[in-house]
Amino acid sequence: MFHDYAVTRADEHPSTHTDRTRLTPLLATATTKLAAAGVDSPRVDAELLAAHVLGVGRGRLALIGTVRADEARRFEDLVAARVARIPLQHLTGTAAFRHVELAVGEGVFVPRPETELLAGWGIAHTAPGATVVDLCSGSGAIARSIVDEASPGRVIAVERSPAALVWLRRNVAGTPVEVVQGDVTEPSVLAGLTGVDVVLCNPPYVPAGTPVPPEVGEHDPAEAVFGGPDGLTVIRPVIALAARLLRSGGVVGIEHDDAHAGAVAGLLRSDGRFAEVAEHDDLAGRPRYATARRI
Ligand SMILES: C[S@@+](CC[C@H](N)C(=O)[O-])C[C@H]1O[C@@H](n2cnc3c(N)ncnc32)[C@H](O)[C@@H]1O
C-alpha cells in the first residue's frame, strides 16, 4: 500500500503533474476490462482496488484527481489480476464482515455477505456470559463478530483445515476466541463440552459438481465449498453435534444452499431433539439458514 499519496484536485494545472495520471480515466478503463472479464461488480471492484492502492477509503476517491505513476502501475497490475478472476479480497488481503475486517488469502474461504445474517441471528441470541460455538470457522468471521457485537462468556471456533487455521488464529489473535482444530463430523470433537448456549455453523454445503465461478473454483478451498453429493454431508453430523453440545433451551443456526429449502429444517425436525425449527431467507429472498431450539 502507498500511504504517502498526494491528493491533487482534478482542476489543478496539468503541467505541474507531468508524472501523474488522472484517476477518472484509470477507473473507467479498469471498469471496462473487469466487465469484459465477467466480474459481477466491475466499477465497485475497480474503486476498491484503487482505494487499496492509495490507502484511502473508497468514499474518498472522489477527492483524488491524479495518482503517481507507481500507484497507477500498481493499480493496473491489480486490475489485471482481478481480470484473471483472483478474488478481490485476496488482492486487498482483507474481507469486511459486519463490523470486522478479516485477513484472507489462499487457503481460507472468503466470508460472504449472506453469512452476516446468520452471524446477526447468533449475536441476537447471545446473552451476556453465553457460551457460543462456531463450527467450520474458516477465517473466524462469525466468531469474531460474536465477540465484537455481543458479550459472550466463551467463544469456541472449530476448524479442520490446517491452512484455514493459520488465518483463523491470525484473525482471532488478541481476542478471547478459543481455537480448536477438529473435524465436526467426528463424534469425538469437543468431547466433554456441554451446556452450550449457541451453536452456529456455516459449513461447506454446495452439492458436489455444481458449477461455480473461477473465484470460488480456483481460490476458495474445495473442502470449504462442497458438501458431498447432496451438499448435506457435513450438515447431518453438525445437527447431531449441536444436539450434544447445547443445553436445553440453547439454539442452533446453520447456513445452507438455497437449493436446500426445507431440507435442513427437515433434518432438524426429524432429529427429534429440537423445537421452534425455522427457515430464514437471505437479502435476495433465497432460503439461506435454518435455526432451532434444543428441547
Ligand atoms: C463455507 S466455509 C465457512 C467459513 C466461515 N465460517 C465463514 O462463514 O466464512 C466452511 C469451513 O468449514 C471447514 N470445514 C470443512 N469441513 C470441515 C469439517 N469436517 N470439520 C471442521 N471444519 C470443516 C472448511 O475448511 C471451511 O473453513
PDB file of C-alpha atoms and ligand atoms in Angstrom:
ATOM      1  CA  MET A   1       0.000   0.000   0.000  1.00  0.00           C
ATOM      2  CA  PHE A   2       1.105   3.566  -0.671  1.00  0.00           C
ATOM      3  CA  HIS A   3       0.149   5.792   2.219  1.00  0.00           C
ATOM      4  CA  ASP A   4       2.137   8.831   1.131  1.00  0.00           C
ATOM      5  CA  TYR A   5      -0.170   9.683  -1.736  1.00  0.00           C
ATOM      6  CA  ALA A   6      -0.627  13.309  -2.623  1.00  0.00           C
ATOM      7  CA  VAL A   7      -4.172  14.474  -3.069  1.00  0.00           C
ATOM      8  CA  THR A   8      -4.389  16.769  -6.062  1.00  0.00           C
ATOM      9  CA  ARG A   9      -7.526  18.454  -7.183  1.00  0.00           C
ATOM     10  CA  ALA A  10      -8.957  17.440 -10.502  1.00  0.00           C
ATOM     11  CA  ASP A  11      -8.745  21.057 -11.716  1.00  0.00           C
ATOM     12  CA  GLU A  12      -5.058  21.600 -10.893  1.00  0.00           C
ATOM     13  CA  HIS A  13      -2.869  22.651 -13.822  1.00  0.00           C
ATOM     14  CA  PRO A  14      -1.682  19.502 -15.634  1.00  0.00           C
ATOM     15  CA  SER A  15       1.812  20.875 -16.358  1.00  0.00           C
ATOM     16  CA  THR A  16       2.670  20.725 -12.642  1.00  0.00           C
ATOM     17  CA  HIS A  17       1.859  16.992 -12.580  1.00  0.00           C
ATOM     18  CA  THR A  18       3.589  15.536 -15.608  1.00  0.00           C
ATOM     19  CA  ASP A  19       4.457  12.328 -13.679  1.00  0.00           C
ATOM     20  CA  ARG A  20       0.883  11.864 -12.533  1.00  0.00           C
ATOM     21  CA  THR A  21      -2.115  10.131 -14.110  1.00  0.00           C
ATOM     22  CA  ARG A  22      -5.718  11.188 -13.821  1.00  0.00           C
ATOM     23  CA  LEU A  23      -7.711   8.751 -11.719  1.00  0.00           C
ATOM     24  CA  THR A  24     -11.054   9.066 -13.546  1.00  0.00           C
ATOM     25  CA  PRO A  25      -9.923   7.526 -16.864  1.00  0.00           C
ATOM     26  CA  LEU A  26      -7.880   4.899 -14.985  1.00  0.00           C
ATOM     27  CA  LEU A  27     -11.045   3.813 -13.180  1.00  0.00           C
ATOM     28  CA  ALA A  28     -13.111   3.879 -16.374  1.00  0.00           C
ATOM     29  CA  THR A  29     -10.621   1.691 -18.262  1.00  0.00           C
ATOM     30  CA  ALA A  30     -10.368  -0.725 -15.354  1.00  0.00           C
ATOM     31  CA  THR A  31     -14.165  -0.970 -15.130  1.00  0.00           C
ATOM     32  CA  THR A  32     -14.402  -1.808 -18.831  1.00  0.00           C
ATOM     33  CA  LYS A  33     -11.736  -4.519 -18.528  1.00  0.00           C
ATOM     34  CA  LEU A  34     -13.322  -6.046 -15.440  1.00  0.00           C
ATOM     35  CA  ALA A  35     -16.777  -6.073 -17.027  1.00  0.00           C
ATOM     36  CA  ALA A  36     -15.358  -7.766 -20.132  1.00  0.00           C
ATOM     37  CA  ALA A  37     -13.779 -10.412 -17.882  1.00  0.00           C
ATOM     38  CA  GLY A  38     -17.188 -11.223 -16.386  1.00  0.00           C
ATOM     39  CA  VAL A  39     -16.608  -9.660 -12.971  1.00  0.00           C
ATOM     40  CA  ASP A  40     -20.006  -9.074 -11.344  1.00  0.00           C
ATOM     41  CA  SER A  41     -19.418  -5.613  -9.890  1.00  0.00           C
ATOM     42  CA  PRO A  42     -16.709  -4.091 -12.129  1.00  0.00           C
ATOM     43  CA  ARG A  43     -16.976  -0.453 -11.003  1.00  0.00           C
ATOM     44  CA  VAL A  44     -17.054  -1.322  -7.304  1.00  0.00           C
ATOM     45  CA  ASP A  45     -14.085  -3.665  -7.678  1.00  0.00           C
ATOM     46  CA  ALA A  46     -12.109  -1.023  -9.618  1.00  0.00           C
ATOM     47  CA  GLU A  47     -12.812   1.548  -6.916  1.00  0.00           C
ATOM     48  CA  LEU A  48     -11.926  -0.824  -4.085  1.00  0.00           C
ATOM     49  CA  LEU A  49      -8.625  -1.723  -5.769  1.00  0.00           C
ATOM     50  CA  ALA A  50      -7.807   1.956  -6.309  1.00  0.00           C
ATOM     51  CA  ALA A  51      -8.709   2.763  -2.715  1.00  0.00           C
ATOM     52  CA  HIS A  52      -6.475  -0.101  -1.586  1.00  0.00           C
ATOM     53  CA  VAL A  53      -3.503   1.134  -3.617  1.00  0.00           C
ATOM     54  CA  LEU A  54      -3.992   4.704  -2.417  1.00  0.00           C
ATOM     55  CA  GLY A  55      -4.553   3.698   1.202  1.00  0.00           C
ATOM     56  CA  VAL A  56      -7.871   5.551   1.462  1.00  0.00           C
ATOM     57  CA  GLY A  57     -11.487   4.586   1.964  1.00  0.00           C
ATOM     58  CA  ARG A  58     -13.472   4.094  -1.242  1.00  0.00           C
ATOM     59  CA  GLY A  59     -15.616   7.109  -0.364  1.00  0.00           C
ATOM     60  CA  ARG A  60     -12.565   9.401  -0.576  1.00  0.00           C
ATOM     61  CA  LEU A  61     -11.667   8.539  -4.170  1.00  0.00           C
ATOM     62  CA  ALA A  62     -13.851  11.381  -5.428  1.00  0.00           C
ATOM     63  CA  LEU A  63     -11.445  13.802  -3.743  1.00  0.00           C
ATOM     64  CA  ILE A  64      -8.435  12.455  -5.644  1.00  0.00           C
ATOM     65  CA  GLY A  65      -7.675  13.937  -9.045  1.00  0.00           C
ATOM     66  CA  THR A  66      -4.386  12.314 -10.005  1.00  0.00           C
ATOM     67  CA  VAL A  67      -2.161   9.473  -8.812  1.00  0.00           C
ATOM     68  CA  ARG A  68       1.591   8.889  -9.018  1.00  0.00           C
ATOM     69  CA  ALA A  69       2.957   6.738 -11.826  1.00  0.00           C
ATOM     70  CA  ASP A  70       3.934   3.945  -9.434  1.00  0.00           C
ATOM     71  CA  GLU A  71       0.419   3.966  -7.953  1.00  0.00           C
ATOM     72  CA  ALA A  72      -1.118   3.788 -11.426  1.00  0.00           C
ATOM     73  CA  ARG A  73       1.131   0.834 -12.297  1.00  0.00           C
ATOM     74  CA  ARG A  74       0.297  -0.986  -9.074  1.00  0.00           C
ATOM     75  CA  PHE A  75      -3.412  -0.384  -9.692  1.00  0.00           C
ATOM     76  CA  GLU A  76      -3.167  -1.705 -13.248  1.00  0.00           C
ATOM     77  CA  ASP A  77      -1.345  -4.825 -12.004  1.00  0.00           C
ATOM     78  CA  LEU A  78      -4.110  -5.493  -9.503  1.00  0.00           C
ATOM     79  CA  VAL A  79      -6.799  -4.947 -12.138  1.00  0.00           C
ATOM     80  CA  ALA A  80      -5.010  -7.469 -14.383  1.00  0.00           C
ATOM     81  CA  ALA A  81      -5.038  -9.969 -11.510  1.00  0.00           C
ATOM     82  CA  ARG A  82      -8.745  -9.341 -10.939  1.00  0.00           C
ATOM     83  CA  VAL A  83      -9.377  -9.777 -14.688  1.00  0.00           C
ATOM     84  CA  ALA A  84      -7.764 -13.218 -14.176  1.00  0.00           C
ATOM     85  CA  ARG A  85     -10.563 -13.702 -11.588  1.00  0.00           C
ATOM     86  CA  ILE A  86      -8.377 -13.732  -8.498  1.00  0.00           C
ATOM     87  CA  PRO A  87     -10.824 -12.795  -5.702  1.00  0.00           C
ATOM     88  CA  LEU A  88     -10.890  -9.117  -4.842  1.00  0.00           C
ATOM     89  CA  GLN A  89     -10.332  -9.937  -1.167  1.00  0.00           C
ATOM     90  CA  HIS A  90      -7.178 -11.927  -1.965  1.00  0.00           C
ATOM     91  CA  LEU A  91      -5.801  -8.866  -3.748  1.00  0.00           C
ATOM     92  CA  THR A  92      -6.577  -6.461  -0.929  1.00  0.00           C
ATOM     93  CA  GLY A  93      -5.757  -9.105   1.719  1.00  0.00           C
ATOM     94  CA  THR A  94      -8.887  -8.386   3.724  1.00  0.00           C
ATOM     95  CA  ALA A  95     -12.598  -9.152   3.771  1.00  0.00           C
ATOM     96  CA  ALA A  96     -15.136  -6.954   5.519  1.00  0.00           C
ATOM     97  CA  PHE A  97     -17.694  -8.886   7.579  1.00  0.00           C
ATOM     98  CA  ARG A  98     -20.259  -6.930   9.594  1.00  0.00           C
ATOM     99  CA  HIS A  99     -18.045  -4.603  11.660  1.00  0.00           C
ATOM    100  CA  VAL A 100     -14.796  -6.558  11.466  1.00  0.00           C
ATOM    101  CA  GLU A 101     -12.011  -6.914   8.899  1.00  0.00           C
ATOM    102  CA  LEU A 102     -10.631 -10.417   8.390  1.00  0.00           C
ATOM    103  CA  ALA A 103      -7.263 -11.235   6.880  1.00  0.00           C
ATOM    104  CA  VAL A 104      -7.819 -13.640   3.982  1.00  0.00           C
ATOM    105  CA  GLY A 105      -5.851 -15.254   1.174  1.00  0.00           C
ATOM    106  CA  GLU A 106      -5.109 -18.625  -0.391  1.00  0.00           C
ATOM    107  CA  GLY A 107      -6.145 -21.498   1.873  1.00  0.00           C
ATOM    108  CA  VAL A 108      -9.133 -19.877   3.546  1.00  0.00           C
ATOM    109  CA  PHE A 109     -12.732 -19.275   2.498  1.00  0.00           C
ATOM    110  CA  VAL A 110     -13.586 -15.627   1.859  1.00  0.00           C
ATOM    111  CA  PRO A 111     -16.524 -14.775   4.147  1.00  0.00           C
ATOM    112  CA  ARG A 112     -19.691 -13.848   2.254  1.00  0.00           C
ATOM    113  CA  PRO A 113     -22.231 -11.102   2.920  1.00  0.00           C
ATOM    114  CA  GLU A 114     -25.091 -13.597   3.283  1.00  0.00           C
ATOM    115  CA  THR A 115     -23.365 -15.157   6.296  1.00  0.00           C
ATOM    116  CA  GLU A 116     -23.631 -11.799   8.064  1.00  0.00           C
ATOM    117  CA  LEU A 117     -27.313 -12.679   8.559  1.00  0.00           C
ATOM    118  CA  LEU A 118     -26.565 -15.937  10.365  1.00  0.00           C
ATOM    119  CA  ALA A 119     -23.959 -14.110  12.469  1.00  0.00           C
ATOM    120  CA  GLY A 120     -26.524 -11.408  13.252  1.00  0.00           C
ATOM    121  CA  TRP A 121     -29.030 -14.039  14.345  1.00  0.00           C
ATOM    122  CA  GLY A 122     -26.345 -15.577  16.564  1.00  0.00           C
ATOM    123  CA  ILE A 123     -25.464 -12.188  18.046  1.00  0.00           C
ATOM    124  CA  ALA A 124     -29.135 -11.537  18.839  1.00  0.00           C
ATOM    125  CA  HIS A 125     -29.286 -14.886  20.674  1.00  0.00           C
ATOM    126  CA  THR A 126     -26.037 -14.444  22.613  1.00  0.00           C
ATOM    127  CA  ALA A 127     -26.913 -13.314  26.130  1.00  0.00           C
ATOM    128  CA  PRO A 128     -24.148 -11.781  28.251  1.00  0.00           C
ATOM    129  CA  GLY A 129     -21.875 -14.555  29.516  1.00  0.00           C
ATOM    130  CA  ALA A 130     -23.153 -17.123  26.997  1.00  0.00           C
ATOM    131  CA  THR A 131     -21.044 -19.911  25.563  1.00  0.00           C
ATOM    132  CA  VAL A 132     -21.012 -19.842  21.754  1.00  0.00           C
ATOM    133  CA  VAL A 133     -19.530 -22.438  19.388  1.00  0.00           C
ATOM    134  CA  ASP A 134     -18.672 -21.517  15.782  1.00  0.00           C
ATOM    135  CA  LEU A 135     -18.342 -24.759  13.812  1.00  0.00           C
ATOM    136  CA  CYS A 136     -16.438 -24.684  10.491  1.00  0.00           C
ATOM    137  CA  SER A 137     -14.999 -21.325  11.477  1.00  0.00           C
ATOM    138  CA  GLY A 138     -12.736 -20.650   8.460  1.00  0.00           C
ATOM    139  CA  SER A 139     -11.391 -17.105   8.748  1.00  0.00           C
ATOM    140  CA  GLY A 140     -13.206 -16.758  12.088  1.00  0.00           C
ATOM    141  CA  ALA A 141     -15.757 -14.314  10.671  1.00  0.00           C
ATOM    142  CA  ILE A 142     -18.685 -15.493  12.799  1.00  0.00           C
ATOM    143  CA  ALA A 143     -16.659 -15.957  15.994  1.00  0.00           C
ATOM    144  CA  ARG A 144     -15.071 -12.519  15.631  1.00  0.00           C
ATOM    145  CA  SER A 145     -18.466 -10.885  15.083  1.00  0.00           C
ATOM    146  CA  ILE A 146     -19.891 -12.534  18.186  1.00  0.00           C
ATOM    147  CA  VAL A 147     -17.043 -11.147  20.281  1.00  0.00           C
ATOM    148  CA  ASP A 148     -17.320  -7.778  18.543  1.00  0.00           C
ATOM    149  CA  GLU A 149     -21.084  -7.285  18.892  1.00  0.00           C
ATOM    150  CA  ALA A 150     -22.150  -9.379  21.888  1.00  0.00           C
ATOM    151  CA  SER A 151     -20.753 -10.077  25.363  1.00  0.00           C
ATOM    152  CA  PRO A 152     -20.234 -13.840  25.402  1.00  0.00           C
ATOM    153  CA  GLY A 153     -18.504 -15.603  28.271  1.00  0.00           C
ATOM    154  CA  ARG A 154     -16.800 -18.026  25.926  1.00  0.00           C
ATOM    155  CA  VAL A 155     -16.460 -18.407  22.141  1.00  0.00           C
ATOM    156  CA  ILE A 156     -15.009 -21.598  20.677  1.00  0.00           C
ATOM    157  CA  ALA A 157     -14.105 -21.754  16.980  1.00  0.00           C
ATOM    158  CA  VAL A 158     -13.685 -25.207  15.418  1.00  0.00           C
ATOM    159  CA  GLU A 159     -11.880 -25.706  12.108  1.00  0.00           C
ATOM    160  CA  ARG A 160     -10.300 -28.747  10.465  1.00  0.00           C
ATOM    161  CA  SER A 161      -8.135 -27.342   7.676  1.00  0.00           C
ATOM    162  CA  PRO A 162      -4.511 -26.590   8.689  1.00  0.00           C
ATOM    163  CA  ALA A 163      -4.318 -23.845   6.050  1.00  0.00           C
ATOM    164  CA  ALA A 164      -7.507 -22.163   7.261  1.00  0.00           C
ATOM    165  CA  LEU A 165      -6.355 -22.496  10.872  1.00  0.00           C
ATOM    166  CA  VAL A 166      -3.381 -20.226  10.115  1.00  0.00           C
ATOM    167  CA  TRP A 167      -5.757 -17.460   9.031  1.00  0.00           C
ATOM    168  CA  LEU A 168      -8.208 -18.198  11.851  1.00  0.00           C
ATOM    169  CA  ARG A 169      -5.527 -17.933  14.538  1.00  0.00           C
ATOM    170  CA  ARG A 170      -4.274 -14.713  12.995  1.00  0.00           C
ATOM    171  CA  ASN A 171      -7.778 -13.228  12.888  1.00  0.00           C
ATOM    172  CA  VAL A 172      -8.672 -14.038  16.483  1.00  0.00           C
ATOM    173  CA  ALA A 173      -5.279 -13.129  17.962  1.00  0.00           C
ATOM    174  CA  GLY A 174      -5.823 -10.738  20.845  1.00  0.00           C
ATOM    175  CA  THR A 175      -9.482 -11.737  21.239  1.00  0.00           C
ATOM    176  CA  PRO A 176     -10.908 -14.266  23.727  1.00  0.00           C
ATOM    177  CA  VAL A 177     -11.892 -16.688  20.917  1.00  0.00           C
ATOM    178  CA  GLU A 178     -10.606 -20.210  21.637  1.00  0.00           C
ATOM    179  CA  VAL A 179      -9.494 -22.119  18.546  1.00  0.00           C
ATOM    180  CA  VAL A 180      -9.939 -25.887  18.357  1.00  0.00           C
ATOM    181  CA  GLN A 181      -8.524 -27.909  15.482  1.00  0.00           C
ATOM    182  CA  GLY A 182     -11.127 -30.572  14.850  1.00  0.00           C
ATOM    183  CA  ASP A 183     -13.404 -32.352  12.416  1.00  0.00           C
ATOM    184  CA  VAL A 184     -17.043 -31.539  13.109  1.00  0.00           C
ATOM    185  CA  THR A 185     -18.100 -34.868  11.586  1.00  0.00           C
ATOM    186  CA  GLU A 186     -16.056 -36.817  14.164  1.00  0.00           C
ATOM    187  CA  PRO A 187     -18.091 -37.999  17.174  1.00  0.00           C
ATOM    188  CA  SER A 188     -15.151 -37.159  19.470  1.00  0.00           C
ATOM    189  CA  VAL A 189     -14.931 -33.469  18.533  1.00  0.00           C
ATOM    190  CA  LEU A 190     -15.335 -31.132  21.542  1.00  0.00           C
ATOM    191  CA  ALA A 191     -15.627 -34.227  23.757  1.00  0.00           C
ATOM    192  CA  GLY A 192     -16.800 -33.290  27.233  1.00  0.00           C
ATOM    193  CA  LEU A 193     -18.248 -29.920  26.228  1.00  0.00           C
ATOM    194  CA  THR A 194     -21.919 -29.496  27.189  1.00  0.00           C
ATOM    195  CA  GLY A 195     -24.192 -26.676  28.328  1.00  0.00           C
ATOM    196  CA  VAL A 196     -23.519 -24.567  25.221  1.00  0.00           C
ATOM    197  CA  ASP A 197     -25.971 -21.710  24.641  1.00  0.00           C
ATOM    198  CA  VAL A 198     -25.489 -21.030  20.922  1.00  0.00           C
ATOM    199  CA  VAL A 199     -24.106 -23.190  18.093  1.00  0.00           C
ATOM    200  CA  LEU A 200     -23.512 -21.512  14.729  1.00  0.00           C
ATOM    201  CA  CYS A 201     -22.261 -23.171  11.579  1.00  0.00           C
ATOM    202  CA  ASN A 202     -21.588 -22.114   8.022  1.00  0.00           C
ATOM    203  CA  PRO A 203     -20.439 -25.480   6.670  1.00  0.00           C
ATOM    204  CA  PRO A 204     -19.396 -26.486   3.153  1.00  0.00           C
ATOM    205  CA  TYR A 205     -22.791 -27.026   1.536  1.00  0.00           C
ATOM    206  CA  VAL A 206     -22.623 -26.703  -2.251  1.00  0.00           C
ATOM    207  CA  PRO A 207     -23.610 -30.057  -3.820  1.00  0.00           C
ATOM    208  CA  ALA A 208     -20.558 -31.666  -5.491  1.00  0.00           C
ATOM    209  CA  GLY A 209     -20.347 -30.968  -9.193  1.00  0.00           C
ATOM    210  CA  THR A 210     -22.251 -27.673  -9.043  1.00  0.00           C
ATOM    211  CA  PRO A 211     -20.619 -25.167 -11.427  1.00  0.00           C
ATOM    212  CA  VAL A 212     -19.039 -22.262  -9.523  1.00  0.00           C
ATOM    213  CA  PRO A 213     -17.323 -19.040 -10.689  1.00  0.00           C
ATOM    214  CA  PRO A 214     -13.497 -19.047 -11.085  1.00  0.00           C
ATOM    215  CA  GLU A 215     -13.029 -17.057  -7.857  1.00  0.00           C
ATOM    216  CA  VAL A 216     -14.661 -19.942  -5.983  1.00  0.00           C
ATOM    217  CA  GLY A 217     -13.475 -22.932  -8.005  1.00  0.00           C
ATOM    218  CA  GLU A 218      -9.840 -21.845  -8.223  1.00  0.00           C
ATOM    219  CA  HIS A 219      -9.341 -19.928  -4.971  1.00  0.00           C
ATOM    220  CA  ASP A 220     -11.775 -20.983  -2.227  1.00  0.00           C
ATOM    221  CA  PRO A 221     -10.623 -24.338  -0.816  1.00  0.00           C
ATOM    222  CA  ALA A 222     -12.835 -27.143  -2.185  1.00  0.00           C
ATOM    223  CA  GLU A 223     -13.336 -28.513   1.329  1.00  0.00           C
ATOM    224  CA  ALA A 224     -14.806 -25.139   2.319  1.00  0.00           C
ATOM    225  CA  VAL A 225     -17.311 -25.108  -0.524  1.00  0.00           C
ATOM    226  CA  PHE A 226     -18.522 -28.591  -1.459  1.00  0.00           C
ATOM    227  CA  GLY A 227     -20.624 -30.634   0.943  1.00  0.00           C
ATOM    228  CA  GLY A 228     -20.770 -34.043  -0.699  1.00  0.00           C
ATOM    229  CA  PRO A 229     -23.201 -35.351  -3.328  1.00  0.00           C
ATOM    230  CA  ASP A 230     -26.280 -33.613  -1.908  1.00  0.00           C
ATOM    231  CA  GLY A 231     -24.473 -30.788  -0.071  1.00  0.00           C
ATOM    232  CA  LEU A 232     -25.628 -32.147   3.298  1.00  0.00           C
ATOM    233  CA  THR A 233     -22.674 -34.413   4.172  1.00  0.00           C
ATOM    234  CA  VAL A 234     -21.320 -32.054   6.838  1.00  0.00           C
ATOM    235  CA  ILE A 235     -24.696 -30.655   7.904  1.00  0.00           C
ATOM    236  CA  ARG A 236     -26.083 -34.043   9.036  1.00  0.00           C
ATOM    237  CA  PRO A 237     -23.366 -34.686  11.659  1.00  0.00           C
ATOM    238  CA  VAL A 238     -23.375 -30.988  12.630  1.00  0.00           C
ATOM    239  CA  ILE A 239     -27.022 -31.342  13.680  1.00  0.00           C
ATOM    240  CA  ALA A 240     -26.156 -34.323  15.882  1.00  0.00           C
ATOM    241  CA  LEU A 241     -23.169 -32.415  17.306  1.00  0.00           C
ATOM    242  CA  ALA A 242     -25.317 -29.362  18.070  1.00  0.00           C
ATOM    243  CA  ALA A 243     -27.824 -31.577  19.888  1.00  0.00           C
ATOM    244  CA  ARG A 244     -24.990 -32.991  22.035  1.00  0.00           C
ATOM    245  CA  LEU A 245     -23.396 -29.603  22.807  1.00  0.00           C
ATOM    246  CA  LEU A 246     -26.476 -27.481  23.531  1.00  0.00           C
ATOM    247  CA  ARG A 247     -28.158 -27.090  26.888  1.00  0.00           C
ATOM    248  CA  SER A 248     -31.915 -27.420  26.975  1.00  0.00           C
ATOM    249  CA  GLY A 249     -33.183 -24.097  25.573  1.00  0.00           C
ATOM    250  CA  GLY A 250     -29.942 -23.440  23.661  1.00  0.00           C
ATOM    251  CA  VAL A 251     -30.158 -22.558  19.964  1.00  0.00           C
ATOM    252  CA  VAL A 252     -28.510 -23.601  16.717  1.00  0.00           C
ATOM    253  CA  GLY A 253     -28.243 -21.801  13.377  1.00  0.00           C
ATOM    254  CA  ILE A 254     -26.945 -23.497  10.226  1.00  0.00           C
ATOM    255  CA  GLU A 255     -26.368 -21.859   6.842  1.00  0.00           C
ATOM    256  CA  HIS A 256     -27.249 -23.906   3.751  1.00  0.00           C
ATOM    257  CA  ASP A 257     -27.513 -23.842  -0.030  1.00  0.00           C
ATOM    258  CA  ASP A 258     -30.558 -22.147  -1.499  1.00  0.00           C
ATOM    259  CA  ALA A 259     -31.354 -25.474  -3.143  1.00  0.00           C
ATOM    260  CA  HIS A 260     -31.832 -26.905   0.371  1.00  0.00           C
ATOM    261  CA  ALA A 261     -35.080 -25.047   1.025  1.00  0.00           C
ATOM    262  CA  GLY A 262     -36.738 -27.127   3.722  1.00  0.00           C
ATOM    263  CA  ALA A 263     -34.104 -29.882   3.758  1.00  0.00           C
ATOM    264  CA  VAL A 264     -32.085 -28.637   6.740  1.00  0.00           C
ATOM    265  CA  ALA A 265     -35.233 -27.673   8.634  1.00  0.00           C
ATOM    266  CA  GLY A 266     -36.496 -31.181   7.894  1.00  0.00           C
ATOM    267  CA  LEU A 267     -33.314 -32.750   9.281  1.00  0.00           C
ATOM    268  CA  LEU A 268     -33.620 -30.627  12.441  1.00  0.00           C
ATOM    269  CA  ARG A 269     -37.235 -31.720  12.899  1.00  0.00           C
ATOM    270  CA  SER A 270     -36.571 -35.387  12.246  1.00  0.00           C
ATOM    271  CA  ASP A 271     -33.685 -35.417  14.748  1.00  0.00           C
ATOM    272  CA  GLY A 272     -36.364 -35.176  17.431  1.00  0.00           C
ATOM    273  CA  ARG A 273     -34.300 -33.099  19.875  1.00  0.00           C
ATOM    274  CA  PHE A 274     -35.188 -29.642  18.528  1.00  0.00           C
ATOM    275  CA  ALA A 275     -38.234 -27.378  18.656  1.00  0.00           C
ATOM    276  CA  GLU A 276     -39.015 -23.985  17.084  1.00  0.00           C
ATOM    277  CA  VAL A 277     -37.429 -25.033  13.789  1.00  0.00           C
ATOM    278  CA  ALA A 278     -37.425 -22.048  11.413  1.00  0.00           C
ATOM    279  CA  GLU A 279     -36.206 -21.200   7.918  1.00  0.00           C
ATOM    280  CA  HIS A 280     -34.633 -17.822   7.113  1.00  0.00           C
ATOM    281  CA  ASP A 281     -34.077 -16.125   3.746  1.00  0.00           C
ATOM    282  CA  ASP A 282     -31.090 -14.020   2.713  1.00  0.00           C
ATOM    283  CA  LEU A 283     -31.386 -10.451   1.432  1.00  0.00           C
ATOM    284  CA  ALA A 284     -32.053 -11.760  -2.078  1.00  0.00           C
ATOM    285  CA  GLY A 285     -35.038 -13.710  -0.733  1.00  0.00           C
ATOM    286  CA  ARG A 286     -33.329 -17.113  -1.082  1.00  0.00           C
ATOM    287  CA  PRO A 287     -33.602 -19.708   1.717  1.00  0.00           C
ATOM    288  CA  ARG A 288     -30.218 -19.373   3.492  1.00  0.00           C
ATOM    289  CA  TYR A 289     -30.195 -20.680   7.062  1.00  0.00           C
ATOM    290  CA  ALA A 290     -32.216 -22.794   9.428  1.00  0.00           C
ATOM    291  CA  THR A 291     -32.486 -22.376  13.194  1.00  0.00           C
ATOM    292  CA  ALA A 292     -33.889 -24.384  16.084  1.00  0.00           C
ATOM    293  CA  ARG A 293     -34.034 -24.586  19.861  1.00  0.00           C
ATOM    294  CA  ARG A 294     -32.799 -27.620  21.802  1.00  0.00           C
ATOM    295  CA  ILE A 295     -35.609 -29.285  23.727  1.00  0.00           C
TER     296      ILE A 295
HETATM  297  C1  LIG B   1     -18.116 -22.268   3.967  1.00  0.00           C
HETATM  298  S1  LIG B   1     -16.627 -22.190   4.893  1.00  0.00           S
HETATM  299  C2  LIG B   1     -17.180 -21.110   6.204  1.00  0.00           C
HETATM  300  C3  LIG B   1     -16.097 -20.356   6.902  1.00  0.00           C
HETATM  301  C4  LIG B   1     -16.615 -19.297   7.862  1.00  0.00           C
HETATM  302  N1  LIG B   1     -17.415 -19.872   8.927  1.00  0.00           N
HETATM  303  C5  LIG B   1     -17.424 -18.266   7.124  1.00  0.00           C
HETATM  304  O1  LIG B   1     -18.640 -18.199   7.332  1.00  0.00           O
HETATM  305  O2  LIG B   1     -16.864 -17.515   6.334  1.00  0.00           O
HETATM  306  C6  LIG B   1     -16.574 -23.803   5.648  1.00  0.00           C
HETATM  307  C7  LIG B   1     -15.367 -24.063   6.535  1.00  0.00           C
HETATM  308  O3  LIG B   1     -15.523 -25.368   7.113  1.00  0.00           O
HETATM  309  C8  LIG B   1     -14.278 -26.030   7.135  1.00  0.00           C
HETATM  310  N2  LIG B   1     -14.573 -27.462   7.183  1.00  0.00           N
HETATM  311  C9  LIG B   1     -14.977 -28.261   6.161  1.00  0.00           C
HETATM  312  N3  LIG B   1     -15.209 -29.495   6.616  1.00  0.00           N
HETATM  313  C10 LIG B   1     -14.966 -29.487   7.948  1.00  0.00           C
HETATM  314  C11 LIG B   1     -15.027 -30.465   8.964  1.00  0.00           C
HETATM  315  N4  LIG B   1     -15.422 -31.717   8.711  1.00  0.00           N
HETATM  316  N5  LIG B   1     -14.696 -30.111  10.237  1.00  0.00           N
HETATM  317  C12 LIG B   1     -14.309 -28.846  10.502  1.00  0.00           C
HETATM  318  N6  LIG B   1     -14.223 -27.866   9.593  1.00  0.00           N
HETATM  319  C13 LIG B   1     -14.555 -28.188   8.320  1.00  0.00           C
HETATM  320  C14 LIG B   1     -13.584 -25.554   5.889  1.00  0.00           C
HETATM  321  O4  LIG B   1     -12.186 -25.724   5.976  1.00  0.00           O
HETATM  322  C15 LIG B   1     -14.023 -24.082   5.837  1.00  0.00           C
HETATM  323  O5  LIG B   1     -13.122 -23.277   6.541  1.00  0.00           O
END
